[in-house]
PDB file of C-alpha atoms in Angstrom:
ATOM      1  CA  MET A 589    -155.768 -55.646  88.471  1.00  0.00           C
ATOM      2  CA  ALA A 590    -159.023 -54.674  87.043  1.00  0.00           C
ATOM      3  CA  LYS A 591    -159.111 -52.463  84.002  1.00  0.00           C
ATOM      4  CA  THR A 592    -160.028 -48.772  84.695  1.00  0.00           C
ATOM      5  CA  ILE A 593    -160.772 -45.729  82.541  1.00  0.00           C
ATOM      6  CA  VAL A 594    -160.525 -41.969  83.537  1.00  0.00           C
ATOM      7  CA  VAL A 595    -163.318 -39.973  82.546  1.00  0.00           C
ATOM      8  CA  LYS A 596    -163.634 -36.188  82.469  1.00  0.00           C
ATOM      9  CA  GLN A 597    -166.573 -33.938  82.369  1.00  0.00           C
ATOM     10  CA  ILE A 598    -166.474 -31.508  79.274  1.00  0.00           C
ATOM     11  CA  GLY A 599    -169.625 -30.308  79.450  1.00  0.00           C
ATOM     12  CA  SER A 600    -172.266 -28.629  81.809  1.00  0.00           C
ATOM     13  CA  PRO A 601    -175.368 -30.099  82.878  1.00  0.00           C
ATOM     14  CA  ILE A 602    -177.093 -26.697  82.689  1.00  0.00           C
ATOM     15  CA  ARG A 603    -180.228 -26.919  80.554  1.00  0.00           C
ATOM     16  CA  ARG A 604    -179.940 -30.503  80.287  1.00  0.00           C
ATOM     17  CA  PRO A 605    -182.379 -33.263  80.855  1.00  0.00           C
ATOM     18  CA  GLU A 606    -182.725 -34.709  84.305  1.00  0.00           C
ATOM     19  CA  LYS A 607    -181.819 -38.266  83.284  1.00  0.00           C
ATOM     20  CA  GLN A 608    -178.377 -36.764  81.944  1.00  0.00           C
ATOM     21  CA  ARG A 609    -177.802 -35.147  85.009  1.00  0.00           C
ATOM     22  CA  ALA A 610    -178.588 -38.328  86.997  1.00  0.00           C
ATOM     23  CA  THR A 611    -176.063 -39.979  84.626  1.00  0.00           C
ATOM     24  CA  LEU A 612    -173.220 -37.686  85.345  1.00  0.00           C
ATOM     25  CA  VAL A 613    -173.945 -37.822  89.419  1.00  0.00           C
ATOM     26  CA  GLY A 614    -173.873 -41.664  88.977  1.00  0.00           C
ATOM     27  CA  LEU A 615    -170.355 -41.528  87.204  1.00  0.00           C
ATOM     28  CA  GLY A 616    -169.098 -39.067  90.306  1.00  0.00           C
ATOM     29  CA  LEU A 617    -169.191 -35.851  88.012  1.00  0.00           C
ATOM     30  CA  ASN A 618    -170.776 -32.837  89.147  1.00  0.00           C
ATOM     31  CA  LYS A 619    -168.350 -29.871  87.968  1.00  0.00           C
ATOM     32  CA  MET A 620    -166.673 -28.796  84.826  1.00  0.00           C
ATOM     33  CA  HIS A 621    -163.240 -30.593  84.134  1.00  0.00           C
ATOM     34  CA  LYS A 622    -163.431 -33.021  86.835  1.00  0.00           C
ATOM     35  CA  THR A 623    -161.749 -36.497  86.311  1.00  0.00           C
ATOM     36  CA  ARG A 624    -162.596 -39.739  87.847  1.00  0.00           C
ATOM     37  CA  GLU A 625    -161.052 -43.262  87.563  1.00  0.00           C
ATOM     38  CA  LEU A 626    -163.557 -45.902  87.088  1.00  0.00           C
ATOM     39  CA  GLU A 627    -163.675 -49.435  86.947  1.00  0.00           C
ATOM     40  CA  ASP A 628    -163.797 -50.620  83.098  1.00  0.00           C
ATOM     41  CA  THR A 629    -167.267 -52.499  83.218  1.00  0.00           C
ATOM     42  CA  PRO A 630    -170.070 -52.552  80.637  1.00  0.00           C
ATOM     43  CA  SER A 631    -172.305 -50.416  82.730  1.00  0.00           C
ATOM     44  CA  VAL A 632    -169.742 -47.523  82.979  1.00  0.00           C
ATOM     45  CA  ARG A 633    -169.148 -47.754  79.480  1.00  0.00           C
ATOM     46  CA  GLY A 634    -172.796 -47.386  78.617  1.00  0.00           C
ATOM     47  CA  MET A 635    -173.236 -44.330  80.869  1.00  0.00           C
ATOM     48  CA  VAL A 636    -170.446 -42.817  79.125  1.00  0.00           C
ATOM     49  CA  GLU A 637    -171.729 -43.704  75.819  1.00  0.00           C
ATOM     50  CA  SER A 638    -175.102 -42.161  76.710  1.00  0.00           C
ATOM     51  CA  ILE A 639    -173.740 -38.677  77.361  1.00  0.00           C
ATOM     52  CA  PRO A 640    -170.605 -38.240  75.002  1.00  0.00           C
ATOM     53  CA  HIS A 641    -171.488 -34.711  74.674  1.00  0.00           C
ATOM     54  CA  LEU A 642    -170.900 -34.197  78.389  1.00  0.00           C
ATOM     55  CA  VAL A 643    -167.962 -36.675  79.195  1.00  0.00           C
ATOM     56  CA  GLU A 644    -164.728 -37.767  77.332  1.00  0.00           C
ATOM     57  CA  ILE A 645    -162.469 -41.020  78.396  1.00  0.00           C
ATOM     58  CA  ILE A 646    -159.167 -39.803  78.749  1.00  0.00           C
ATOM     59  CA  GLU A 647    -156.962 -42.845  79.037  1.00  0.00           C
ATOM     60  CA  GLU A 648    -157.472 -46.841  79.535  1.00  0.00           C
ATOM     61  CA  ARG A 649    -155.527 -48.155  82.049  1.00  0.00           C
ATOM     62  CA  GLY A 650    -154.493 -52.055  82.730  1.00  0.00           C
TER      63      GLY A 650
END
């Protein structure tokens, strides 16, 4: 089974650069307090690390 992480959106994309909004959409997040379970890959980790003020990792599975 592949390792996964659960990511939660904690910040609003309002008044943020378009690149940060696009990163949220790429992670499948678009509303406050929404969570997604994503595969734990370097690309997903990089996306999460690029917007730490908007998302947090809730838990790591696997």
